[in-house]
Short mmCIF file of C-alpha atoms in Angstrom, two decimals:
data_model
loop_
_atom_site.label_atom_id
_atom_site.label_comp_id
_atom_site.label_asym_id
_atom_site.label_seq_id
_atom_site.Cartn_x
_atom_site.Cartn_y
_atom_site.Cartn_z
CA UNK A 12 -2.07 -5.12 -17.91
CA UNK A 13 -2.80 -5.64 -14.15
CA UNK A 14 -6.14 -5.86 -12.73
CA UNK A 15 -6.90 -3.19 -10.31
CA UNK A 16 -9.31 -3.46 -7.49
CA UNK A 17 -11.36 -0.74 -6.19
CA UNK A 18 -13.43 -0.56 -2.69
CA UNK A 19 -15.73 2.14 -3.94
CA UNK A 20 -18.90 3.36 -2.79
CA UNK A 21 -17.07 5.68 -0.30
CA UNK A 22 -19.16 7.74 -1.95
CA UNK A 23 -19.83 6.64 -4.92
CA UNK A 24 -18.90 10.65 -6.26
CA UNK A 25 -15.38 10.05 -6.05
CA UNK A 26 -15.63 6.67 -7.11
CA UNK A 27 -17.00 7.33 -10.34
CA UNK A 28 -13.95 9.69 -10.63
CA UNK A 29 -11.27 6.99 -9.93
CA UNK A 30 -13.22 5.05 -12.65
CA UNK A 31 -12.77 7.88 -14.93
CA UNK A 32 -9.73 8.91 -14.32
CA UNK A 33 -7.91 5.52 -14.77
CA UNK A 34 -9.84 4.67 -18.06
CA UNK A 35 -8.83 7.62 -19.17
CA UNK A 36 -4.96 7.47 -18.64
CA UNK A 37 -5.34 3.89 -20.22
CA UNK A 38 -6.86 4.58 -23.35
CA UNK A 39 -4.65 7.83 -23.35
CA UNK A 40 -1.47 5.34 -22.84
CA UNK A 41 -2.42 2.48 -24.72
CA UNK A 42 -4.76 4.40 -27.39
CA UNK A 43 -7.77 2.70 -29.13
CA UNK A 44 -10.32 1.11 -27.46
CA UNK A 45 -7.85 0.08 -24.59
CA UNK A 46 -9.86 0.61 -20.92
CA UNK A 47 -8.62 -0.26 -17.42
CA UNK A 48 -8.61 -3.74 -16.06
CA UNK A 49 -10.87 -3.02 -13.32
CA UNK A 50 -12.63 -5.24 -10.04
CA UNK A 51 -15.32 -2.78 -7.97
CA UNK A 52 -16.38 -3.43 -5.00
CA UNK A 53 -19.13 -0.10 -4.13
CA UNK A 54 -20.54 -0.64 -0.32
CA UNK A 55 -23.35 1.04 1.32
CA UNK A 56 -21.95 4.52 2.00
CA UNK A 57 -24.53 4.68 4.88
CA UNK A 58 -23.63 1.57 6.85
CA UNK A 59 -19.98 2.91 6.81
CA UNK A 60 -20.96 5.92 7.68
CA UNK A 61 -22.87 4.71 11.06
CA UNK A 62 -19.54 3.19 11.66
CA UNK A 63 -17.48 6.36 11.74
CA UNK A 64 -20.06 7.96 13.64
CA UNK A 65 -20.35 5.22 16.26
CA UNK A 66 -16.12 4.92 16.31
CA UNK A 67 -16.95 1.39 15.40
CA UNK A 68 -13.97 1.23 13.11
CA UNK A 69 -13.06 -2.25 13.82
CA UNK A 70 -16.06 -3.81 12.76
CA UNK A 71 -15.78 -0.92 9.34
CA UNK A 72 -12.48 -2.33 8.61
CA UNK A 73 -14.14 -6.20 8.80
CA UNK A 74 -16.58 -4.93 6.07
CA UNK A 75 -13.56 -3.43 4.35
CA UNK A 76 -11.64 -6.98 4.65
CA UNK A 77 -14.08 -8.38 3.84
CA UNK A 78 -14.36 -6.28 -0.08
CA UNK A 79 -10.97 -6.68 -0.56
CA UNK A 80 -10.57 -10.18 -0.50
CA UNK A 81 -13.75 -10.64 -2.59
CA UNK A 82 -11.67 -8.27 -4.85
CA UNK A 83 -8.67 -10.62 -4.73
CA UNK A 84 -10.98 -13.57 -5.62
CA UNK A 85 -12.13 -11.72 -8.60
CA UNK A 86 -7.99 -11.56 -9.76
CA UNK A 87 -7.55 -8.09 -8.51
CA UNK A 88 -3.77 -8.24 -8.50
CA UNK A 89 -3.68 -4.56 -6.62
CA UNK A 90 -6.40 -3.29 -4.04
CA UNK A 91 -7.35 0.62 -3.41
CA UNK A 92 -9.34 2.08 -0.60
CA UNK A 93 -11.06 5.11 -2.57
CA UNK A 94 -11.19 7.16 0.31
CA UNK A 95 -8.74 9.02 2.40
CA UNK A 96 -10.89 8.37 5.88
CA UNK A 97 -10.69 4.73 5.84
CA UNK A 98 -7.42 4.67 5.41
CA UNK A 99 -7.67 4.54 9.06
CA UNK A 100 -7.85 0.88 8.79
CA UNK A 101 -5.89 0.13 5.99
CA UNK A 102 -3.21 -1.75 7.56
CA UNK A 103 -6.32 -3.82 8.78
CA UNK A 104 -7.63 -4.50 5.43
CA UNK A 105 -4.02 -5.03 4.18
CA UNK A 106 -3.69 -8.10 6.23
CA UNK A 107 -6.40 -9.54 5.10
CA UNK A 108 -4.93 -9.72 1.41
CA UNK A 109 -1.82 -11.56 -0.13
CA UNK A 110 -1.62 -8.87 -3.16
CA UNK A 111 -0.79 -5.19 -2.40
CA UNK A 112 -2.74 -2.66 -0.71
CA UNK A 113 -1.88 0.49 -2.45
CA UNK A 114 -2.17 3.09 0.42
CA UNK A 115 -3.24 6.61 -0.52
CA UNK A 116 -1.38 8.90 2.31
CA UNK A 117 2.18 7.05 1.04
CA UNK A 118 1.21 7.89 -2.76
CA UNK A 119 -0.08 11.46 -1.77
CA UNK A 120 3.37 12.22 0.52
CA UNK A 121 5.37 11.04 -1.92
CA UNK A 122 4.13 13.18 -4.11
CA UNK A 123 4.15 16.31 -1.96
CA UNK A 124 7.97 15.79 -1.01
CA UNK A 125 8.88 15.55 -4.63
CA UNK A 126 7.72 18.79 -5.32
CA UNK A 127 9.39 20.21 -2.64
CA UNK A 128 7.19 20.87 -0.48
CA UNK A 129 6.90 20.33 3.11
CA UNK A 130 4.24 22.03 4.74
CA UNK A 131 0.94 21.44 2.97
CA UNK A 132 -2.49 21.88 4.42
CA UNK A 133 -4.43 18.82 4.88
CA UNK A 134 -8.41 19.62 3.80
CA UNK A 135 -10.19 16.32 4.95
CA UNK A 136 -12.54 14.65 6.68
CA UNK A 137 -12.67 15.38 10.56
CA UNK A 138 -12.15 11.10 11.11
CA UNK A 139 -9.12 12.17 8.87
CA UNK A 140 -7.94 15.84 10.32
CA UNK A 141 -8.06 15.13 14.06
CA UNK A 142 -7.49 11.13 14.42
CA UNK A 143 -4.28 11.25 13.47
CA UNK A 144 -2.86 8.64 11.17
CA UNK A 145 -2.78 10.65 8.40
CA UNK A 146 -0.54 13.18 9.45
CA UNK A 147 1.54 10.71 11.28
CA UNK A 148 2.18 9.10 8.53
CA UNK A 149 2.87 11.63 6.08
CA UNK A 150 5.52 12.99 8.72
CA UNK A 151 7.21 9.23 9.47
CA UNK A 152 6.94 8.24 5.79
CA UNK A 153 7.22 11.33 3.45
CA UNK A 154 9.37 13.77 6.47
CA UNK A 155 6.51 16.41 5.82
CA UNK A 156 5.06 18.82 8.62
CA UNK A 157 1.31 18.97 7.62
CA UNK A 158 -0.98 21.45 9.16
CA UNK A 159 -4.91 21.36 9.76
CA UNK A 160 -7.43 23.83 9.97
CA UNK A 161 -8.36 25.42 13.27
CA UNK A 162 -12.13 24.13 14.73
CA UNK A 163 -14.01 25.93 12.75
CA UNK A 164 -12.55 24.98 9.37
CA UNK A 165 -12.34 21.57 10.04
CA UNK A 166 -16.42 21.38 10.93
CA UNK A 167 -17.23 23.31 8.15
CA UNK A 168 -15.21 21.21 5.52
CA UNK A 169 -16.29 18.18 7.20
CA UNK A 170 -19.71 19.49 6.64
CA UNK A 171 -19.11 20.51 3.36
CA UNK A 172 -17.69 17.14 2.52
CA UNK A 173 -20.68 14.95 3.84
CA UNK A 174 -23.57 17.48 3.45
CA UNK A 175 -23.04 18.44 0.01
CA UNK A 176 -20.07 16.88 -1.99
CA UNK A 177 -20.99 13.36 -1.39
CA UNK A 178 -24.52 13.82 -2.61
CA UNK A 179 -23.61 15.82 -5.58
CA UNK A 180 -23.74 19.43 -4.26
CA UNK A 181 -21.18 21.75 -5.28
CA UNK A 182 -22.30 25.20 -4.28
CA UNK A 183 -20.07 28.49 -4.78
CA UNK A 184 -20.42 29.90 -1.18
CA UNK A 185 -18.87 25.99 -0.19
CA UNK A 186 -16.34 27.10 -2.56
CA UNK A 187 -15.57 30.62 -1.19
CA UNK A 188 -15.23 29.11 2.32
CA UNK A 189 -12.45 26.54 1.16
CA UNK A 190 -10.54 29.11 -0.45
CA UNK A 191 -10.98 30.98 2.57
CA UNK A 192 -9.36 28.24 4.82
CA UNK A 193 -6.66 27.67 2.19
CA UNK A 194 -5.69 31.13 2.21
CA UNK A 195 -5.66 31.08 6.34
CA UNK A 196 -3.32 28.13 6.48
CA UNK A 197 -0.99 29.71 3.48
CA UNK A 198 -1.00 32.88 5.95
CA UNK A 199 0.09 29.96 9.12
CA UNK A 200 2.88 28.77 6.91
CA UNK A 201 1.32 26.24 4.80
CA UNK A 202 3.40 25.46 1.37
CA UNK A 203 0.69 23.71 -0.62
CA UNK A 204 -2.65 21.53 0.13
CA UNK A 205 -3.52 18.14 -0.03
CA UNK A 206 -7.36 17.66 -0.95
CA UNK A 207 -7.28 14.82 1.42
CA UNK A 208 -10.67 13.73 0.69
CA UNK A 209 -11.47 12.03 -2.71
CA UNK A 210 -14.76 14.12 -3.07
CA UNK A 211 -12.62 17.89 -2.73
CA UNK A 212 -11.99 17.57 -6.20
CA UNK A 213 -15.13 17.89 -7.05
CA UNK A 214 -15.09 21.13 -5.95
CA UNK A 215 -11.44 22.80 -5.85
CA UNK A 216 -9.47 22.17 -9.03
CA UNK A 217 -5.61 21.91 -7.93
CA UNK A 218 -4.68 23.84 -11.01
CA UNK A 219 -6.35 26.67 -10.00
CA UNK A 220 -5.22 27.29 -5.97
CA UNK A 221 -2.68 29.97 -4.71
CA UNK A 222 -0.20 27.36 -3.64
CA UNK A 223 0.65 23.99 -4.94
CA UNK A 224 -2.40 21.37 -4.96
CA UNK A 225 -2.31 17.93 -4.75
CA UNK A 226 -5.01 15.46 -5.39
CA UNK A 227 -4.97 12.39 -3.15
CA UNK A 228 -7.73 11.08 -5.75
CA UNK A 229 -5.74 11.52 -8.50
CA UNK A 230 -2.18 10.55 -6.93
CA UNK A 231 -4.00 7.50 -6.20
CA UNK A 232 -5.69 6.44 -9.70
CA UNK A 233 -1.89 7.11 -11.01
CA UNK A 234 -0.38 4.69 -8.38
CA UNK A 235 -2.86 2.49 -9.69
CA UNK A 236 -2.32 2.85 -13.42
CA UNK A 237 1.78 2.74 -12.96
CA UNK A 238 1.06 -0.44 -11.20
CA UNK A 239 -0.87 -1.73 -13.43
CA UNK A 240 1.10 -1.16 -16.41
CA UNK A 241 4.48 -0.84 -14.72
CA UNK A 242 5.71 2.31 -16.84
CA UNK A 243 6.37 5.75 -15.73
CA UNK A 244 3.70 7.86 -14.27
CA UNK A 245 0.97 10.01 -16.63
CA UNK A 246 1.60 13.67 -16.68
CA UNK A 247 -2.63 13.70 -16.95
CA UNK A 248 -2.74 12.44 -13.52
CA UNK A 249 0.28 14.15 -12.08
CA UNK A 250 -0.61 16.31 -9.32
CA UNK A 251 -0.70 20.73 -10.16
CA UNK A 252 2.37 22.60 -9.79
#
């Protein structure tokens, strides 16, 4: 088994979910006591946060860099960014390491275009909705056509996201309103939804949407686990269909 490294913290909601889920999946593959081979790295949510907010991303992805090669050190033989947003500077971080940077928009894509889909709805962050790389490279590396929310959607699941998921809040009106802008972009032409942030599980299940979900937090725990035990992928971590 490989050893996996995780920079965490990001918040530390979803982390505790990639921790889960790929302790799970090993125990489930291996059986016994087997757990995941596992390096964590959890940062100061707040300091990246004053980051975004400032657009001070270069300096985010030195602190970023920085993690993953203290990961490395540790004999992380894999590296994950557990967070769709910062994948912003991933190919920043990636240069930083000699092992690879497992990169969750490629996993995610991937995963979308094997389903045959090609027009899912991309609930994120607004860093991740509006600046760009995501989209880009789910259309250049997976030959999807992703669609956002209009203004309004996008502030209120970026609120939604920060405000209440990533300090533990799950409230049912926060759920009504999701559903509400999934349904909008189904009726825009969407095809399925990414939960493109690593907390939206926390609050939509993909099992349970009107279209087909995918959950960049658990797409990415799977690329994790296949790479570290180089077999085929989980169907407990495979995304709903």
């Amino acid at each position: 088994m490989k050893r996996i490294g995780l920079i965490g913290g990001m918040s530390w909601e979803s982390t505790a979910v990639y921790y889960r889920l790929l302790n799970e999946a090993v125990r489930e593959r291996l059986g016994g006591l087997h757990s995941a081979e596992i390096v964590l790295h959890s940062v100061d949510f707040a300091r990246i946060v004053g980051l975004q907010q400032a657009g001070r991303w270069d300096e985010a992805a030195r602190v970023l860099g920085n993690a993953a090669q203290g990961l490395e050190r540790a004999g992380a033989q894999c590296v994950l960014i557990c967070t769709n947003t910062m994948h912003l500077v991933a190919d920043q971080v990636a240069a930083w390491l000699s092992v690879p940077l497992l990169h969750i928009v490629d996993v995610t894509g991937q995963a979308v275009r094997a389903a045959g889909c090609r027009r899912p709805l991309l609930l994120a962050t607004r860093y991740t909705a509006e600046q760009g790389f995501y989209t880009t490279r789910l259309r250049r590396a997976a030959e999807l056509d992703p669609l956002v929310p209009d203004e309004a959607g996008r502030a209120d699941v970026h609120a939604i996201i920060f405000e209440e998921l990533c300090r533990g809040v799950v409230r049912p009106e926060s759920h009504a309103r999701l559903m509400q802008i999934l349904q909008q972009g189904i009726a825009e032409g969407a095809d399925s939804v990414i939960l493109g942030c690593t907390e939206i599980c926390l609050i939509l299940d993909p099992d349970k949407l009107p279209c087909p979900g995918f959950d960049s937090t658990r797409l990415h725990a799977q690329a994790a686990l296949d790479f570290a035990l180089g077999a085929s992928p989980d169907s407990s971590l495979r995304p709903a269909a």
